[in-house]
Amino acid sequence: MKVVFIGASSLATATAERLLKEGHEVIIIDNDKTVIDELMERLDCVFIHGNGSKPAILKETDPTSIDVLFCLTKSDEANIIASLVARSLGVKRVITRIEDHEFEHICVELGLNDTIVPTLTNARYLANIAAGRNILELSAAIRGNVRLFSFIADEAEEGPVDDLDLPKHTRAIFFYRDNSYHTADHDTELKKGDEVVLVTTSGEYEQLHDKWSNGKAR
């Protein structure tokens, strides 16, 4: 697998280190030459010095051959722009990091299929720890080829959950409406704007991605 990182953040380098140990091809792009020089001493991967949101820089990575591209700079705006440029150049999958959760739905509307909001994720986890709750880690619950997938419903998906044309081993498990959580029962009526979360398999995930590749997939 070929993975590219834009932004040599601590998250990027830690992830890159793990991928390299697993034998994957890794490329890191950063506009700070000093950071690159330091990382070259401990990471055996390809480094590119430059602005990762510039098409000319991304073209050096052979975009159509990239399996996953992570945009992990410190700037939400830079990550969004880099993600859009990468997608326009034919990158198969783009992961966009944002710190301001208000950008999340903008990312969805722009057709960015995957966004991560570390601040919100960490805040929820720490709040639960402080409250003494026993939180089951998602990584412990999701095993084997099980995957989660979500999309934003539009007019075509309005109506009963059972009317969704889903693959054999895929089920709707819950949805968010106006940021409120709701379980997805067989008689649940979806409305435009609902964020629907599905549990699926690795094989069927690709079918879902193709079906909702117009910007609603997450």
PDB file of C-alpha atoms in Angstrom:
ATOM      1  CA  MET A   1       0.000   0.000   0.000  1.00  0.00           C
ATOM      2  CA  LYS A   2       1.251   3.480  -0.867  1.00  0.00           C
ATOM      3  CA  VAL A   3       0.483   6.158   1.727  1.00  0.00           C
ATOM      4  CA  VAL A   4       1.296   9.868   1.518  1.00  0.00           C
ATOM      5  CA  PHE A   5       1.269  12.365   4.394  1.00  0.00           C
ATOM      6  CA  ILE A   6       0.986  16.112   3.926  1.00  0.00           C
ATOM      7  CA  GLY A   7       2.349  17.680   7.085  1.00  0.00           C
ATOM      8  CA  ALA A   8       4.946  16.020   9.295  1.00  0.00           C
ATOM      9  CA  SER A   9       2.946  16.307  12.525  1.00  0.00           C
ATOM     10  CA  SER A  10       3.487  13.953  15.464  1.00  0.00           C
ATOM     11  CA  LEU A  11       0.356  12.066  14.394  1.00  0.00           C
ATOM     12  CA  ALA A  12       1.690  11.746  10.843  1.00  0.00           C
ATOM     13  CA  THR A  13       5.136  10.540  11.887  1.00  0.00           C
ATOM     14  CA  ALA A  14       3.766   8.039  14.433  1.00  0.00           C
ATOM     15  CA  THR A  15       1.392   6.613  11.821  1.00  0.00           C
ATOM     16  CA  ALA A  16       4.129   6.568   9.179  1.00  0.00           C
ATOM     17  CA  GLU A  17       6.434   4.680  11.525  1.00  0.00           C
ATOM     18  CA  ARG A  18       3.836   1.959  12.053  1.00  0.00           C
ATOM     19  CA  LEU A  19       3.092   1.674   8.335  1.00  0.00           C
ATOM     20  CA  LEU A  20       6.774   1.365   7.513  1.00  0.00           C
ATOM     21  CA  LYS A  21       7.142  -1.488  10.027  1.00  0.00           C
ATOM     22  CA  GLU A  22       4.289  -3.246   8.229  1.00  0.00           C
ATOM     23  CA  GLY A  23       6.125  -2.933   4.917  1.00  0.00           C
ATOM     24  CA  HIS A  24       4.079  -0.176   3.271  1.00  0.00           C
ATOM     25  CA  GLU A  25       5.452   2.565   1.030  1.00  0.00           C
ATOM     26  CA  VAL A  26       5.360   5.970   2.736  1.00  0.00           C
ATOM     27  CA  ILE A  27       5.944   9.511   1.448  1.00  0.00           C
ATOM     28  CA  ILE A  28       5.948  12.563   3.720  1.00  0.00           C
ATOM     29  CA  ILE A  29       5.523  16.094   2.355  1.00  0.00           C
ATOM     30  CA  ASP A  30       6.373  19.121   4.502  1.00  0.00           C
ATOM     31  CA  ASN A  31       7.416  22.699   3.808  1.00  0.00           C
ATOM     32  CA  ASP A  32       9.856  22.844   6.742  1.00  0.00           C
ATOM     33  CA  LYS A  33      13.273  21.572   5.597  1.00  0.00           C
ATOM     34  CA  THR A  34      14.560  21.407   9.174  1.00  0.00           C
ATOM     35  CA  VAL A  35      11.766  19.049  10.191  1.00  0.00           C
ATOM     36  CA  ILE A  36      12.449  16.840   7.171  1.00  0.00           C
ATOM     37  CA  ASP A  37      16.191  16.696   7.939  1.00  0.00           C
ATOM     38  CA  GLU A  38      15.456  15.569  11.509  1.00  0.00           C
ATOM     39  CA  LEU A  39      12.948  12.906  10.421  1.00  0.00           C
ATOM     40  CA  MET A  40      15.259  11.490   7.774  1.00  0.00           C
ATOM     41  CA  GLU A  41      17.496  10.234  10.573  1.00  0.00           C
ATOM     42  CA  ARG A  42      14.777   7.939  11.989  1.00  0.00           C
ATOM     43  CA  LEU A  43      12.268   7.228   9.218  1.00  0.00           C
ATOM     44  CA  ASP A  44      13.278   5.220   6.145  1.00  0.00           C
ATOM     45  CA  CYS A  45      10.803   6.715   3.680  1.00  0.00           C
ATOM     46  CA  VAL A  46      10.614   9.258   0.872  1.00  0.00           C
ATOM     47  CA  PHE A  47      10.492  12.941   1.850  1.00  0.00           C
ATOM     48  CA  ILE A  48       9.410  15.822  -0.363  1.00  0.00           C
ATOM     49  CA  HIS A  49      10.115  19.418   0.638  1.00  0.00           C
ATOM     50  CA  GLY A  50       7.329  21.761  -0.418  1.00  0.00           C
ATOM     51  CA  ASN A  51       3.735  22.917  -0.027  1.00  0.00           C
ATOM     52  CA  GLY A  52       1.518  19.812  -0.212  1.00  0.00           C
ATOM     53  CA  SER A  53      -1.458  21.801  -1.472  1.00  0.00           C
ATOM     54  CA  LYS A  54       0.401  22.742  -4.667  1.00  0.00           C
ATOM     55  CA  PRO A  55      -0.444  20.492  -7.660  1.00  0.00           C
ATOM     56  CA  ALA A  56       3.187  20.498  -8.820  1.00  0.00           C
ATOM     57  CA  ILE A  57       4.342  19.046  -5.486  1.00  0.00           C
ATOM     58  CA  LEU A  58       1.603  16.420  -5.359  1.00  0.00           C
ATOM     59  CA  LYS A  59       2.348  15.335  -8.917  1.00  0.00           C
ATOM     60  CA  GLU A  60       5.803  14.257  -7.731  1.00  0.00           C
ATOM     61  CA  THR A  61       4.094  11.449  -5.773  1.00  0.00           C
ATOM     62  CA  ASP A  62       2.304   9.966  -8.829  1.00  0.00           C
ATOM     63  CA  PRO A  63      -1.182  10.715  -7.383  1.00  0.00           C
ATOM     64  CA  THR A  64      -3.132   7.984  -9.173  1.00  0.00           C
ATOM     65  CA  SER A  65      -0.916   5.333  -7.564  1.00  0.00           C
ATOM     66  CA  ILE A  66      -1.605   6.559  -4.004  1.00  0.00           C
ATOM     67  CA  ASP A  67      -3.875   4.322  -1.926  1.00  0.00           C
ATOM     68  CA  VAL A  68      -4.382   6.789   0.950  1.00  0.00           C
ATOM     69  CA  LEU A  69      -3.357  10.418   1.391  1.00  0.00           C
ATOM     70  CA  PHE A  70      -3.485  12.053   4.838  1.00  0.00           C
ATOM     71  CA  CYS A  71      -3.730  15.835   5.102  1.00  0.00           C
ATOM     72  CA  LEU A  72      -2.423  16.482   8.623  1.00  0.00           C
ATOM     73  CA  THR A  73      -1.015  20.011   8.672  1.00  0.00           C
ATOM     74  CA  LYS A  74      -1.797  22.405  11.526  1.00  0.00           C
ATOM     75  CA  SER A  75      -4.143  24.448   9.292  1.00  0.00           C
ATOM     76  CA  ASP A  76      -7.712  23.295   8.619  1.00  0.00           C
ATOM     77  CA  GLU A  77      -7.889  25.462   5.519  1.00  0.00           C
ATOM     78  CA  ALA A  78      -4.616  24.072   4.160  1.00  0.00           C
ATOM     79  CA  ASN A  79      -5.811  20.512   4.782  1.00  0.00           C
ATOM     80  CA  ILE A  80      -9.091  21.122   2.971  1.00  0.00           C
ATOM     81  CA  ILE A  81      -7.380  22.743  -0.026  1.00  0.00           C
ATOM     82  CA  ALA A  82      -4.764  19.978  -0.199  1.00  0.00           C
ATOM     83  CA  SER A  83      -7.521  17.357  -0.034  1.00  0.00           C
ATOM     84  CA  LEU A  84      -9.416  18.942  -2.917  1.00  0.00           C
ATOM     85  CA  VAL A  85      -6.260  19.227  -5.026  1.00  0.00           C
ATOM     86  CA  ALA A  86      -5.349  15.597  -4.300  1.00  0.00           C
ATOM     87  CA  ARG A  87      -8.817  14.388  -5.242  1.00  0.00           C
ATOM     88  CA  SER A  88      -8.702  16.389  -8.476  1.00  0.00           C
ATOM     89  CA  LEU A  89      -5.403  14.677  -9.330  1.00  0.00           C
ATOM     90  CA  GLY A  90      -6.911  11.219  -8.943  1.00  0.00           C
ATOM     91  CA  VAL A  91      -5.900  10.154  -5.427  1.00  0.00           C
ATOM     92  CA  LYS A  92      -8.032   7.144  -4.471  1.00  0.00           C
ATOM     93  CA  ARG A  93      -8.738   8.100  -0.862  1.00  0.00           C
ATOM     94  CA  VAL A  94      -8.104  11.319   1.046  1.00  0.00           C
ATOM     95  CA  ILE A  95      -8.229  11.709   4.851  1.00  0.00           C
ATOM     96  CA  THR A  96      -8.687  15.301   6.032  1.00  0.00           C
ATOM     97  CA  ARG A  97      -7.800  16.431   9.538  1.00  0.00           C
ATOM     98  CA  ILE A  98      -9.700  19.416  10.934  1.00  0.00           C
ATOM     99  CA  GLU A  99      -9.635  20.954  14.398  1.00  0.00           C
ATOM    100  CA  ASP A 100     -12.670  23.240  14.015  1.00  0.00           C
ATOM    101  CA  HIS A 101     -15.729  20.970  13.974  1.00  0.00           C
ATOM    102  CA  GLU A 102     -17.664  23.664  12.081  1.00  0.00           C
ATOM    103  CA  PHE A 103     -15.689  22.653   8.993  1.00  0.00           C
ATOM    104  CA  GLU A 104     -16.955  19.059   9.204  1.00  0.00           C
ATOM    105  CA  HIS A 105     -20.141  19.459   7.187  1.00  0.00           C
ATOM    106  CA  ILE A 106     -18.354  21.777   4.776  1.00  0.00           C
ATOM    107  CA  CYS A 107     -15.929  18.930   4.094  1.00  0.00           C
ATOM    108  CA  VAL A 108     -18.846  16.595   3.419  1.00  0.00           C
ATOM    109  CA  GLU A 109     -20.454  19.104   1.059  1.00  0.00           C
ATOM    110  CA  LEU A 110     -17.140  19.493  -0.775  1.00  0.00           C
ATOM    111  CA  GLY A 111     -17.026  15.772  -1.392  1.00  0.00           C
ATOM    112  CA  LEU A 112     -14.213  14.949   1.040  1.00  0.00           C
ATOM    113  CA  ASN A 113     -15.049  11.377   1.952  1.00  0.00           C
ATOM    114  CA  ASP A 114     -13.163  11.053   5.226  1.00  0.00           C
ATOM    115  CA  THR A 115     -12.592  13.642   7.936  1.00  0.00           C
ATOM    116  CA  ILE A 116     -11.099  13.275  11.390  1.00  0.00           C
ATOM    117  CA  VAL A 117     -11.617  15.737  14.252  1.00  0.00           C
ATOM    118  CA  PRO A 118      -9.024  14.741  16.894  1.00  0.00           C
ATOM    119  CA  THR A 119      -9.974  17.472  19.357  1.00  0.00           C
ATOM    120  CA  LEU A 120     -13.601  16.337  19.645  1.00  0.00           C
ATOM    121  CA  THR A 121     -12.643  12.658  19.783  1.00  0.00           C
ATOM    122  CA  ASN A 122     -10.098  13.223  22.540  1.00  0.00           C
ATOM    123  CA  ALA A 123     -12.396  15.564  24.457  1.00  0.00           C
ATOM    124  CA  ARG A 124     -15.201  13.001  24.553  1.00  0.00           C
ATOM    125  CA  TYR A 125     -12.804  10.286  25.650  1.00  0.00           C
ATOM    126  CA  LEU A 126     -11.255  12.379  28.441  1.00  0.00           C
ATOM    127  CA  ALA A 127     -14.669  13.535  29.665  1.00  0.00           C
ATOM    128  CA  ASN A 128     -15.796   9.931  29.942  1.00  0.00           C
ATOM    129  CA  ILE A 129     -12.646   8.997  31.848  1.00  0.00           C
ATOM    130  CA  ALA A 130     -13.183  11.916  34.238  1.00  0.00           C
ATOM    131  CA  ALA A 131     -16.772  10.770  34.808  1.00  0.00           C
ATOM    132  CA  GLY A 132     -15.584   7.274  35.671  1.00  0.00           C
ATOM    133  CA  ARG A 133     -17.341   5.622  32.748  1.00  0.00           C
ATOM    134  CA  ASN A 134     -16.071   2.303  31.424  1.00  0.00           C
ATOM    135  CA  ILE A 135     -15.709   3.101  27.721  1.00  0.00           C
ATOM    136  CA  LEU A 136     -15.204   0.221  25.301  1.00  0.00           C
ATOM    137  CA  GLU A 137     -12.532   1.214  22.803  1.00  0.00           C
ATOM    138  CA  LEU A 138     -13.795   1.177  19.208  1.00  0.00           C
ATOM    139  CA  SER A 139     -10.656  -0.677  18.162  1.00  0.00           C
ATOM    140  CA  ALA A 140     -11.577  -3.483  20.562  1.00  0.00           C
ATOM    141  CA  ALA A 141     -15.158  -3.703  19.328  1.00  0.00           C
ATOM    142  CA  ILE A 142     -14.466  -3.516  15.594  1.00  0.00           C
ATOM    143  CA  ARG A 143     -12.584  -6.668  14.611  1.00  0.00           C
ATOM    144  CA  GLY A 144     -11.735  -8.683  11.528  1.00  0.00           C
ATOM    145  CA  ASN A 145     -13.281  -7.281   8.366  1.00  0.00           C
ATOM    146  CA  VAL A 146     -15.970  -5.204  10.129  1.00  0.00           C
ATOM    147  CA  ARG A 147     -16.094  -1.526   9.123  1.00  0.00           C
ATOM    148  CA  LEU A 148     -18.218   1.523   9.874  1.00  0.00           C
ATOM    149  CA  PHE A 149     -19.487   3.826   7.137  1.00  0.00           C
ATOM    150  CA  SER A 150     -21.631   6.958   7.234  1.00  0.00           C
ATOM    151  CA  PHE A 151     -23.353   9.191   4.705  1.00  0.00           C
ATOM    152  CA  ILE A 152     -25.552  12.288   4.684  1.00  0.00           C
ATOM    153  CA  ALA A 153     -29.051  11.481   3.455  1.00  0.00           C
ATOM    154  CA  ASP A 154     -30.611  13.539   0.656  1.00  0.00           C
ATOM    155  CA  GLU A 155     -34.020  13.385  -1.040  1.00  0.00           C
ATOM    156  CA  ALA A 156     -33.283   9.955  -2.531  1.00  0.00           C
ATOM    157  CA  GLU A 157     -32.790   8.420   0.939  1.00  0.00           C
ATOM    158  CA  GLU A 158     -35.812  10.023   2.620  1.00  0.00           C
ATOM    159  CA  GLY A 159     -38.248   7.415   3.913  1.00  0.00           C
ATOM    160  CA  PRO A 160     -38.013   4.142   5.867  1.00  0.00           C
ATOM    161  CA  VAL A 161     -34.557   2.803   6.727  1.00  0.00           C
ATOM    162  CA  ASP A 162     -35.648  -0.564   5.328  1.00  0.00           C
ATOM    163  CA  ASP A 163     -35.978   1.044   1.890  1.00  0.00           C
ATOM    164  CA  LEU A 164     -32.248   1.800   1.702  1.00  0.00           C
ATOM    165  CA  ASP A 165     -30.642  -0.314  -1.003  1.00  0.00           C
ATOM    166  CA  LEU A 166     -27.882  -1.822   1.137  1.00  0.00           C
ATOM    167  CA  PRO A 167     -25.568  -4.785   0.469  1.00  0.00           C
ATOM    168  CA  LYS A 168     -26.386  -8.144   2.104  1.00  0.00           C
ATOM    169  CA  HIS A 169     -24.200  -7.790   5.211  1.00  0.00           C
ATOM    170  CA  THR A 170     -24.722  -4.054   5.815  1.00  0.00           C
ATOM    171  CA  ARG A 171     -27.105  -2.586   8.402  1.00  0.00           C
ATOM    172  CA  ALA A 172     -28.067   0.920   9.525  1.00  0.00           C
ATOM    173  CA  ILE A 173     -27.389   1.098  13.273  1.00  0.00           C
ATOM    174  CA  PHE A 174     -27.985   4.750  14.218  1.00  0.00           C
ATOM    175  CA  PHE A 175     -28.195   8.269  12.824  1.00  0.00           C
ATOM    176  CA  TYR A 176     -27.709  11.881  13.855  1.00  0.00           C
ATOM    177  CA  ARG A 177     -30.404  14.486  13.299  1.00  0.00           C
ATOM    178  CA  ASP A 178     -29.542  18.043  14.306  1.00  0.00           C
ATOM    179  CA  ASN A 179     -26.531  16.568  16.154  1.00  0.00           C
ATOM    180  CA  SER A 180     -28.821  14.362  18.265  1.00  0.00           C
ATOM    181  CA  TYR A 181     -28.325  10.592  18.407  1.00  0.00           C
ATOM    182  CA  HIS A 182     -31.152   8.223  17.340  1.00  0.00           C
ATOM    183  CA  THR A 183     -31.223   4.454  16.950  1.00  0.00           C
ATOM    184  CA  ALA A 184     -32.134   3.195  13.479  1.00  0.00           C
ATOM    185  CA  ASP A 185     -35.085   0.809  13.784  1.00  0.00           C
ATOM    186  CA  HIS A 186     -36.736  -0.939  10.829  1.00  0.00           C
ATOM    187  CA  ASP A 187     -39.538   1.643  10.779  1.00  0.00           C
ATOM    188  CA  THR A 188     -37.305   4.702  11.222  1.00  0.00           C
ATOM    189  CA  GLU A 189     -38.120   7.489   8.761  1.00  0.00           C
ATOM    190  CA  LEU A 190     -34.996   9.213   7.451  1.00  0.00           C
ATOM    191  CA  LYS A 191     -34.996  12.882   6.492  1.00  0.00           C
ATOM    192  CA  LYS A 192     -32.723  14.925   4.270  1.00  0.00           C
ATOM    193  CA  GLY A 193     -29.633  15.945   6.230  1.00  0.00           C
ATOM    194  CA  ASP A 194     -29.603  12.928   8.560  1.00  0.00           C
ATOM    195  CA  GLU A 195     -26.142  11.432   9.042  1.00  0.00           C
ATOM    196  CA  VAL A 196     -26.664   7.667   8.858  1.00  0.00           C
ATOM    197  CA  VAL A 197     -24.096   5.263  10.310  1.00  0.00           C
ATOM    198  CA  LEU A 198     -23.834   1.762   8.863  1.00  0.00           C
ATOM    199  CA  VAL A 199     -21.988  -1.332  10.020  1.00  0.00           C
ATOM    200  CA  THR A 200     -20.588  -3.312   7.095  1.00  0.00           C
ATOM    201  CA  THR A 201     -17.726  -5.517   5.904  1.00  0.00           C
ATOM    202  CA  SER A 202     -14.488  -4.572   4.172  1.00  0.00           C
ATOM    203  CA  GLY A 203     -15.774  -5.982   0.877  1.00  0.00           C
ATOM    204  CA  GLU A 204     -19.108  -4.172   1.019  1.00  0.00           C
ATOM    205  CA  TYR A 205     -17.469  -0.944   2.210  1.00  0.00           C
ATOM    206  CA  GLU A 206     -16.202  -0.332  -1.300  1.00  0.00           C
ATOM    207  CA  GLN A 207     -19.730  -0.774  -2.685  1.00  0.00           C
ATOM    208  CA  LEU A 208     -21.003   1.823  -0.226  1.00  0.00           C
ATOM    209  CA  HIS A 209     -18.150   4.172  -1.074  1.00  0.00           C
ATOM    210  CA  ASP A 210     -19.000   3.910  -4.773  1.00  0.00           C
ATOM    211  CA  LYS A 211     -22.704   4.445  -4.081  1.00  0.00           C
ATOM    212  CA  TRP A 212     -22.174   7.551  -1.972  1.00  0.00           C
ATOM    213  CA  SER A 213     -19.065   8.926  -3.649  1.00  0.00           C
ATOM    214  CA  ASN A 214     -20.751  12.285  -4.319  1.00  0.00           C
ATOM    215  CA  GLY A 215     -19.501  13.746  -1.083  1.00  0.00           C
ATOM    216  CA  LYS A 216     -21.714  12.169   1.541  1.00  0.00           C
ATOM    217  CA  ALA A 217     -19.490   9.275   2.478  1.00  0.00           C
ATOM    218  CA  ARG A 218     -17.342   9.690   5.591  1.00  0.00           C
TER     219      ARG A 218
END
